[in-house]
Short mmCIF file of C-alpha atoms and ligand atoms in Angstrom, two decimals:
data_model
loop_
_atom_site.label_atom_id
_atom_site.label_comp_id
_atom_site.label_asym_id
_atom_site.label_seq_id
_atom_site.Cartn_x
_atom_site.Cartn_y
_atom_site.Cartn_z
CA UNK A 1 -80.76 18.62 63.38
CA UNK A 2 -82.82 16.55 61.35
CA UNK A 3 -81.73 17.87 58.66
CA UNK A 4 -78.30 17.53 59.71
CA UNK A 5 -78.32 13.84 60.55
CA UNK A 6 -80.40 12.84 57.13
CA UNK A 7 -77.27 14.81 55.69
CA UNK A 8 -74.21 12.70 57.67
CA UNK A 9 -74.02 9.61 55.70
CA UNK A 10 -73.37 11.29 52.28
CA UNK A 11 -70.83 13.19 54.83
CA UNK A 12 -68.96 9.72 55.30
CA UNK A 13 -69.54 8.63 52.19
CA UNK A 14 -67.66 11.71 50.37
CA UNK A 15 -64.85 11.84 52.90
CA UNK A 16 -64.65 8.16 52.12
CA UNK A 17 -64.31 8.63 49.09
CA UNK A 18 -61.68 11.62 48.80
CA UNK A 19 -59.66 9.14 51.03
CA UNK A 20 -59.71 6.60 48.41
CA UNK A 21 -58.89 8.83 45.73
CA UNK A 22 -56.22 10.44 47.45
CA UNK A 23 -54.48 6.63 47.85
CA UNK A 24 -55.48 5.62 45.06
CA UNK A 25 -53.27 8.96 43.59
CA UNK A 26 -50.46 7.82 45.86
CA UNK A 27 -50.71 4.11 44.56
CA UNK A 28 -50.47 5.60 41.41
CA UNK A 29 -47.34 7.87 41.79
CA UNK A 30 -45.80 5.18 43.76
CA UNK A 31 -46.26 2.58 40.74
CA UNK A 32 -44.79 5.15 38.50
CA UNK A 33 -42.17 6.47 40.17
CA UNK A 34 -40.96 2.66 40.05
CA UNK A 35 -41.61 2.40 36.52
CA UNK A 36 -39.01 5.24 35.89
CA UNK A 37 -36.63 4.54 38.33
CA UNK A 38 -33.33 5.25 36.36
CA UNK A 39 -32.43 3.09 33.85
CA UNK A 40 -28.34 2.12 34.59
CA UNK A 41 -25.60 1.96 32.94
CA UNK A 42 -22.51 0.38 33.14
CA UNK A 43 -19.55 1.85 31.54
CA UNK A 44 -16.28 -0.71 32.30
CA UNK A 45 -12.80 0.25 31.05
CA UNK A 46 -9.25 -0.14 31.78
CA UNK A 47 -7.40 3.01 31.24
CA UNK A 48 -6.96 5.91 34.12
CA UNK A 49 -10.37 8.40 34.53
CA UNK A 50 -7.85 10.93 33.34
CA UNK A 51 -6.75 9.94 29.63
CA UNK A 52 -8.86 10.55 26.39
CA UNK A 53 -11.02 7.17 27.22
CA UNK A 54 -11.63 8.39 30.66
CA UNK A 55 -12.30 11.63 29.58
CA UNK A 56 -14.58 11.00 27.11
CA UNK A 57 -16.77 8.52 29.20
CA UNK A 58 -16.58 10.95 31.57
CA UNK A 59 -18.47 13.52 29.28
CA UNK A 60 -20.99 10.72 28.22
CA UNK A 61 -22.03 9.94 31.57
CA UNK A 62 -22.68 14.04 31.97
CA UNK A 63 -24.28 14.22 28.99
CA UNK A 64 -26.69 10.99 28.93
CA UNK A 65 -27.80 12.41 32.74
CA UNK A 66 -28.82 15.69 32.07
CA UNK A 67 -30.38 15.33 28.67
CA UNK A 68 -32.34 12.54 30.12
CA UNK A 69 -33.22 14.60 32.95
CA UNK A 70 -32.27 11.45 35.33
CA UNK A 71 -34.36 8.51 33.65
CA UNK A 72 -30.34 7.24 33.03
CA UNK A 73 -27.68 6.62 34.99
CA UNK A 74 -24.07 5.95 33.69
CA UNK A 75 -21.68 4.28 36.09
CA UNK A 76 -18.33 4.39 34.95
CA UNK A 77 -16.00 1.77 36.52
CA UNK A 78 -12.93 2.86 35.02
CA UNK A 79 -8.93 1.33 35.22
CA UNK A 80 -10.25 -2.58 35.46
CA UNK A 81 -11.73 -1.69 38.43
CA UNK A 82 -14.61 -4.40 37.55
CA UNK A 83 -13.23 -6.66 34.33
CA UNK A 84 -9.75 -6.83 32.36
CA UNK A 85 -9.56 -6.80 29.00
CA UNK A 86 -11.10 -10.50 28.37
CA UNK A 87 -13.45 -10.30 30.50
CA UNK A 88 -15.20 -7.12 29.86
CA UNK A 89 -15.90 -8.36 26.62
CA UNK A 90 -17.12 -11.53 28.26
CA UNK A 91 -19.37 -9.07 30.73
CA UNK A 92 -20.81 -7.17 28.29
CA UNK A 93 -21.84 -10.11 25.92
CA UNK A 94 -23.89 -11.51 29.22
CA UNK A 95 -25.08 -7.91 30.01
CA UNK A 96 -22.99 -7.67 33.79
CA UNK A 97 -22.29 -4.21 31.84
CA UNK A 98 -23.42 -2.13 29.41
CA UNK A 99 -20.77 0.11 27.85
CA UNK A 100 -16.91 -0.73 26.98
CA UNK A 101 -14.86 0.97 24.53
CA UNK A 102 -11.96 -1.57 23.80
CA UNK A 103 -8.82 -0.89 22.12
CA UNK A 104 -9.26 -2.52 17.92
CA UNK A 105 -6.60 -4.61 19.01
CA UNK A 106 -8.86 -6.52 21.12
CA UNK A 107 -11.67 -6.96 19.26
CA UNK A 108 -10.87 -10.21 17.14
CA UNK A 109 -12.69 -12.48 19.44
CA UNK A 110 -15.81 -11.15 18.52
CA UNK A 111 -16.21 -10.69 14.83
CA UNK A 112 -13.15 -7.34 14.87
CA UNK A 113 -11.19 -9.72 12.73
CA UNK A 114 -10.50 -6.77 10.15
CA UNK A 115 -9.97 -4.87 13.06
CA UNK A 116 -6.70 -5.94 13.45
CA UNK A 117 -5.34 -4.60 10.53
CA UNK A 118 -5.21 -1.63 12.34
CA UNK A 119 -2.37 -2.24 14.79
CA UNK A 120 0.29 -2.76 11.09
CA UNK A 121 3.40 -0.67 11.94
CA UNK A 122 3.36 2.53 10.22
CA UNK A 123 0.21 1.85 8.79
CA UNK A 124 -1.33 5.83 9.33
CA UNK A 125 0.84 8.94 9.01
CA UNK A 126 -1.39 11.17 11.35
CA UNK A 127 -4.34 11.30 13.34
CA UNK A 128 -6.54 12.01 10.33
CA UNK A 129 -5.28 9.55 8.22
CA UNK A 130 -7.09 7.05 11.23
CA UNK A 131 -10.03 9.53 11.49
CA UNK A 132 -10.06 8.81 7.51
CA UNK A 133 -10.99 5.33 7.77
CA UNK A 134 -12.94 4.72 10.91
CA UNK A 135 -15.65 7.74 10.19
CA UNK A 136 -15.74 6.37 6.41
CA UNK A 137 -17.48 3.49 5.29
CA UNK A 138 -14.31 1.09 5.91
CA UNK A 139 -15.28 1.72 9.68
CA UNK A 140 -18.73 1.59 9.35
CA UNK A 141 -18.76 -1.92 7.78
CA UNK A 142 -16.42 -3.51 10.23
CA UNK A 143 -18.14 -2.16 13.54
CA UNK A 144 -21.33 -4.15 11.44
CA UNK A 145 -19.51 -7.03 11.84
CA UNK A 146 -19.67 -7.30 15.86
CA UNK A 147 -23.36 -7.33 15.65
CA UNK A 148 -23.20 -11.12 14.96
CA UNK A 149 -21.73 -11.30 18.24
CA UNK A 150 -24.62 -9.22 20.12
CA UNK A 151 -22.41 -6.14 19.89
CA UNK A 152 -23.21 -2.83 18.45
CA UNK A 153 -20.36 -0.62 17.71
CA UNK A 154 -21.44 2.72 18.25
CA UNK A 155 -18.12 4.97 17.53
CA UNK A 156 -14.59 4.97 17.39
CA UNK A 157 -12.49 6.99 19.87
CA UNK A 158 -9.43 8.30 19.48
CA UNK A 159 -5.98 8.04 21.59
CA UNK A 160 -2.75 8.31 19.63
CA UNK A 161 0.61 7.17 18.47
CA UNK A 162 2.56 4.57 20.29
CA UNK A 163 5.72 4.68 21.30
CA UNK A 164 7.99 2.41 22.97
CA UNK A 165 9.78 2.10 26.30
CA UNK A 166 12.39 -0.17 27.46
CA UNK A 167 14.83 -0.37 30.29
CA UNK A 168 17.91 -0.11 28.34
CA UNK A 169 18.22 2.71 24.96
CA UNK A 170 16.24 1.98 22.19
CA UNK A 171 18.35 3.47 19.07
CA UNK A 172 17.78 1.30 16.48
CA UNK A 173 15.21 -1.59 16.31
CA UNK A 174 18.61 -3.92 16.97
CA UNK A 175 17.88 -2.74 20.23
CA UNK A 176 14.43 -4.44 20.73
CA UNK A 177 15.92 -7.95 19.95
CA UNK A 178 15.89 -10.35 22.94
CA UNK A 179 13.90 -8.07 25.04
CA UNK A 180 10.71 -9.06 26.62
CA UNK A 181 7.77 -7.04 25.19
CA UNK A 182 4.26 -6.21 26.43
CA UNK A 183 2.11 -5.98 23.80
CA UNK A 184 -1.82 -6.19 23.97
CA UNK A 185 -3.27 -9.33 23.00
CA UNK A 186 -3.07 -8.78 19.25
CA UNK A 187 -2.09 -11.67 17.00
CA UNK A 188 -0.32 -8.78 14.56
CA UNK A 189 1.49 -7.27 17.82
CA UNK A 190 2.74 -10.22 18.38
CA UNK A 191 4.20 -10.83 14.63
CA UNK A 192 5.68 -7.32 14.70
CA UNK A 193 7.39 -8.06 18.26
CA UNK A 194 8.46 -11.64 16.55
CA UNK A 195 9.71 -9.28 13.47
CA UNK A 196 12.09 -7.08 15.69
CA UNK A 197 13.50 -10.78 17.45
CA UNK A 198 11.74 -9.20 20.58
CA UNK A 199 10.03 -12.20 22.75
CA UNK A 200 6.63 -10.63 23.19
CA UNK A 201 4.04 -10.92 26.44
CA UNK A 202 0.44 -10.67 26.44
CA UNK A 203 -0.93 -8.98 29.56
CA UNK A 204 -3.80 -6.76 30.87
CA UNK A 205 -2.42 -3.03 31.49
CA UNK A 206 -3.20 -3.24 34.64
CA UNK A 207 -0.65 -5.56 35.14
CA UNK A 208 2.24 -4.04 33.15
CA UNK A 209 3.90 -1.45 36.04
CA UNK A 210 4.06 -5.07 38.65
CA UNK A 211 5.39 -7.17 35.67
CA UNK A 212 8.26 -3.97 34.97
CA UNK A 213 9.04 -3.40 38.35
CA UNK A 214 10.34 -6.69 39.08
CA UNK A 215 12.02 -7.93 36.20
CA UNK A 216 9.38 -10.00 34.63
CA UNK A 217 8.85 -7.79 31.09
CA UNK A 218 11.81 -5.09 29.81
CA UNK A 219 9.71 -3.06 27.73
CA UNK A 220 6.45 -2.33 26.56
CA UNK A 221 4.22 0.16 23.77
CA UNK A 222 1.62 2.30 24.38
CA UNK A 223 0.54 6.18 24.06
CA UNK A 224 2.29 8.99 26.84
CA UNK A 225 -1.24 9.47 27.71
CA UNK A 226 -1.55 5.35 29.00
CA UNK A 227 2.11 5.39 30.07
CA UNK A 228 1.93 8.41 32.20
CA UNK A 229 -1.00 7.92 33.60
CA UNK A 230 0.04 4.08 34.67
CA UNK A 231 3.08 5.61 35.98
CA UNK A 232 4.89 2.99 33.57
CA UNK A 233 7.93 5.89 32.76
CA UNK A 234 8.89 5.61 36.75
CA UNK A 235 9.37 1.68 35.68
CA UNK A 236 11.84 1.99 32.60
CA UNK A 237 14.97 4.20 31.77
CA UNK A 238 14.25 4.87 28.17
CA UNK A 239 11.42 5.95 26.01
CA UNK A 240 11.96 6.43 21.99
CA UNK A 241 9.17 8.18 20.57
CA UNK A 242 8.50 5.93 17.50
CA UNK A 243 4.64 6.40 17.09
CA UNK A 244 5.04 2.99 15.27
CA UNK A 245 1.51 2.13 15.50
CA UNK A 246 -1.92 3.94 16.26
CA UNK A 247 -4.15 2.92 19.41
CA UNK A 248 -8.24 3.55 18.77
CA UNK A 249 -10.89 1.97 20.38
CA UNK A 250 -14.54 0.91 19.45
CA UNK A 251 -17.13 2.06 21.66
CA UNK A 252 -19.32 -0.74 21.79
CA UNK A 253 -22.75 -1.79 23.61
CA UNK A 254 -25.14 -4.94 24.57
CA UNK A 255 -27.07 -5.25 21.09
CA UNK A 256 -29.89 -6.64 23.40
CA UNK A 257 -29.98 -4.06 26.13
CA UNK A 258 -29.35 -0.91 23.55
CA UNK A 259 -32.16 -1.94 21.27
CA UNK A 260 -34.52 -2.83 24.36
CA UNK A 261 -33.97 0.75 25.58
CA UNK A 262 -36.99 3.33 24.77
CA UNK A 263 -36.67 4.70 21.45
CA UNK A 264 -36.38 8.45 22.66
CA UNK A 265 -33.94 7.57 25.41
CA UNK A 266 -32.08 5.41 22.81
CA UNK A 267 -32.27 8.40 20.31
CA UNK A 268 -30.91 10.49 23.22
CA UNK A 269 -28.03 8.09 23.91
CA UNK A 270 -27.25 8.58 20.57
CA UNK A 271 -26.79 12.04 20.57
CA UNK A 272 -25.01 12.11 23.66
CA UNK A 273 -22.50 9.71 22.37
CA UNK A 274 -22.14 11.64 18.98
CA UNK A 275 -20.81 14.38 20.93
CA UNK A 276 -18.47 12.80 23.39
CA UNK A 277 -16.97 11.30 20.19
CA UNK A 278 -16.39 14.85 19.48
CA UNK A 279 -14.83 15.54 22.68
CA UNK A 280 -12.55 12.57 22.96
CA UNK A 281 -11.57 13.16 19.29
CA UNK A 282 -10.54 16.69 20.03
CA UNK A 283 -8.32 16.23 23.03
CA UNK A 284 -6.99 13.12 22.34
CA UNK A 285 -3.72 14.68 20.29
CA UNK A 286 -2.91 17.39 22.83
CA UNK A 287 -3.51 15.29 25.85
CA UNK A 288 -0.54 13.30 24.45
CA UNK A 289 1.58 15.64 23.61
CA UNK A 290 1.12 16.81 27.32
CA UNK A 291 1.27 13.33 28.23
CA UNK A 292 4.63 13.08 26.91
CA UNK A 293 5.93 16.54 27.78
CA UNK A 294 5.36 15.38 31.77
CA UNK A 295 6.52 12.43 30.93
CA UNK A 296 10.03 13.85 30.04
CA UNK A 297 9.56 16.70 32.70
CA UNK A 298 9.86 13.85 35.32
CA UNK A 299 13.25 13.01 34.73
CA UNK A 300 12.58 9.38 35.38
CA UNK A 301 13.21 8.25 32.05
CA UNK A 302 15.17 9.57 29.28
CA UNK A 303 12.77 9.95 26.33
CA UNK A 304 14.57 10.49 22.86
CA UNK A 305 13.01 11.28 19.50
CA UNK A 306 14.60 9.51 17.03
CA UNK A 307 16.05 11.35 13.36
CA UNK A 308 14.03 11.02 10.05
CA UNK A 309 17.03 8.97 9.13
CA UNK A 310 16.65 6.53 12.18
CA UNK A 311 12.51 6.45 11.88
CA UNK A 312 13.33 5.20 8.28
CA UNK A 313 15.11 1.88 9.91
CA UNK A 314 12.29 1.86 12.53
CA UNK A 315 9.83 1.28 9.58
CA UNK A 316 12.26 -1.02 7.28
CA UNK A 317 13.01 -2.89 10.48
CA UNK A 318 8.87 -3.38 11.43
CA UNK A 319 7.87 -3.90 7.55
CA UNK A 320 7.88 -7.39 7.25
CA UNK A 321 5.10 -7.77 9.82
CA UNK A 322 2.61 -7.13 6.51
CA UNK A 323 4.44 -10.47 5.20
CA UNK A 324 4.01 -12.61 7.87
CA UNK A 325 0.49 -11.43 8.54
CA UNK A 326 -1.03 -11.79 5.62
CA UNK A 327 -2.13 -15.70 5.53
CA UNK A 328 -4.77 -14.16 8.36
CA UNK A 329 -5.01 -9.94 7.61
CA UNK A 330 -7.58 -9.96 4.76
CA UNK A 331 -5.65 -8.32 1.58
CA UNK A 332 -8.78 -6.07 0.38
CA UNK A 333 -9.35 -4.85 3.70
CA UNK A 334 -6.06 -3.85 4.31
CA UNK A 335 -6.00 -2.10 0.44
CA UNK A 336 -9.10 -0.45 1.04
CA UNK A 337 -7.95 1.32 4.81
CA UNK A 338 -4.74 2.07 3.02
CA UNK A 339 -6.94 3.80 0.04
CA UNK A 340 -9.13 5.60 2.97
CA UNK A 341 -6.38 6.81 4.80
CA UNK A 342 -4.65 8.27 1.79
CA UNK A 343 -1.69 5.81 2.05
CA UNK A 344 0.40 4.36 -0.83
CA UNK A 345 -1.17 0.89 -2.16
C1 LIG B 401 -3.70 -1.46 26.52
O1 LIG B 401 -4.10 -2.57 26.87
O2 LIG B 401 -2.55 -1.10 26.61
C2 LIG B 401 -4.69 -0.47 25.96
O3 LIG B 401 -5.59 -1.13 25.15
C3 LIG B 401 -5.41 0.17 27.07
C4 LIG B 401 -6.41 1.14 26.57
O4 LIG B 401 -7.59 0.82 26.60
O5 LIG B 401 -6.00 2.23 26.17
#
């Protein structure tokens, strides 16, 4: 008994002191489970989940989340859900989002200058003449130049050849004149509507089926992929299937927030983005040409693909857009995409 009570105060004492150690554990755990709280993401674009873009951010999100077993999360927000074209790029220079992968034709605003020369008519004659020049060194050098901006281009994507659409036939490019055009806000789409005597509009997709529907804009250009998807072929009577001019994007990030991420995580990002440039590279073709086989399956629009004959006026009728663009497209970059892409000088 004596013994015993000469014994109980170490008693306390130890008990007191597993207590501590077990909250002082539990502080611990707490403190770090907040200290790895996932790190988000926010993925804005304006396209349909369920086109290449969509597609591919899709397989990024799956991809950053399990290979960083959860210490990331991606949100996409996709089909301007959050921003439109102007200001995502405003959102992601102020970090309100991470992640955007614009079309090139957008990009001017913020050091894509040279960009532009990608949205000349006829400019690529396949998918791999783009591929050519934006996984070359031309592409390299002008994602470089967004990083005076804050931006950091990280890939290209693909989508695909546009074509146009128009609520009356489109035969011959004397068939664009007087019409009112959508085009994305693109000084050279502009020229090239201004080329065919078509009055073009500037507008967010988003707003393109409204602005067809009631009589505000007769035609438009984009990929089957954007058109179907937008529903923009239940809006018009007639779709020609010029592929006139290519539509990429640039998959582009806060300079400040990418760099400021962990190296591994960043190095993981990476990866993960290296392959769903893979992905959205692979589908991009076929989900176009399936694009544009539902497309004519509708029967809402009758889609006609014009002779070899008829494409050669198509391209004599859009050629002097290189004239009156080139006091601003920048004559060496334009020779040096055209040498990348395999194209006569
Ligand atoms: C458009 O505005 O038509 C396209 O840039 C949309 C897109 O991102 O494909």
């Amino acid at each position: 008994m004596q013994h015993a009570e000469l014994s109980s105060p170490p008693d306390i004492f130890r008990r007191g002191l597993r207590l501590g150690v077990v909250s002082i554990a539990f502080m611990v755990a707490t403190v770090h489970a907040q200290t790895v709280a996932p790190i988000l993401i926010e993925f804005s674009h304006v396209v349909k989940p369920d086109t290449p873009k969509g597609k591919a951010a899709q397989r990024f999100k799956e991809l950053a989340e399990s290979r960083t077993a959860g210490r990331v999360r991606v949100e996409i927000h996709p089909d301007s859900r959050l921003y439109k074209d102007r200001e995502e790029l405003d959102a992601l220079r102020r970090g309100a989002v991470q992640i955007l992968a614009p079309s090139l034709s957008k990009l001017a605003g913020v050091g894509g200058g040279d960009m532009e020369v990608f949205d000349l008519p006829f400019l690529f004659k396949d998918q791999a003449a783009f591929r050519a020049v934006t996984q070359g060194p031309v592409g390299t050098a002008m994602l470089r130049k967004l990083e005076k901006n804050g931006i950091l281009g990280l890939a290209y994507w693909e989508n695909g050849f546009k074509v146009f659409t128009a609520n009356r036939a489109l035969n011959d490019p004397r068939d664009v004149r007087g019409l009112r055009v959508r085009v994305q806000a693109s000084r050279v789409l502009v020229a090239q509507m201004n080329v065919l005597g078509a009055r073009s509009s500037v507008s967010p997709l988003i707003d393109v089926r409204a602005a067809l529907r009631h009589g505000e804009l007769d035609g438009q250009e984009n990929t089957p992929s954007n058109i179907y998807t937008q529903k923009l072929h239940e809006a018009q009577t007639h779709l020609t299937v010029t592929k006139h001019g290519y539509l990429g994007y640039a998959v582009i990030v806060n300079q400040r927030f990418w760099l400021g991420l962990p190296a591994g995580i960043r190095a993981t990002l990476e990866g993960a983005m290296r392959d769903a440039t893979a992905y959205a590279n692979q589908i991009a073709e076929a989900e176009n040409i399936e694009a544009l086989r539902l497309i004519a399956a509708s029967g809402r629009i009758a889609v006609s693909k014009p002779t070899v004959q008829e494409l050669e006026r198509w391209r004599d009728a859009m050629a002097p857009t290189y004239s009156a663009t080139s006091s601003w497209i920048n004559a060496d970059t334009l020779a040096a995409v055209k040498q990348a892409a395999g194209a006569p000088p």
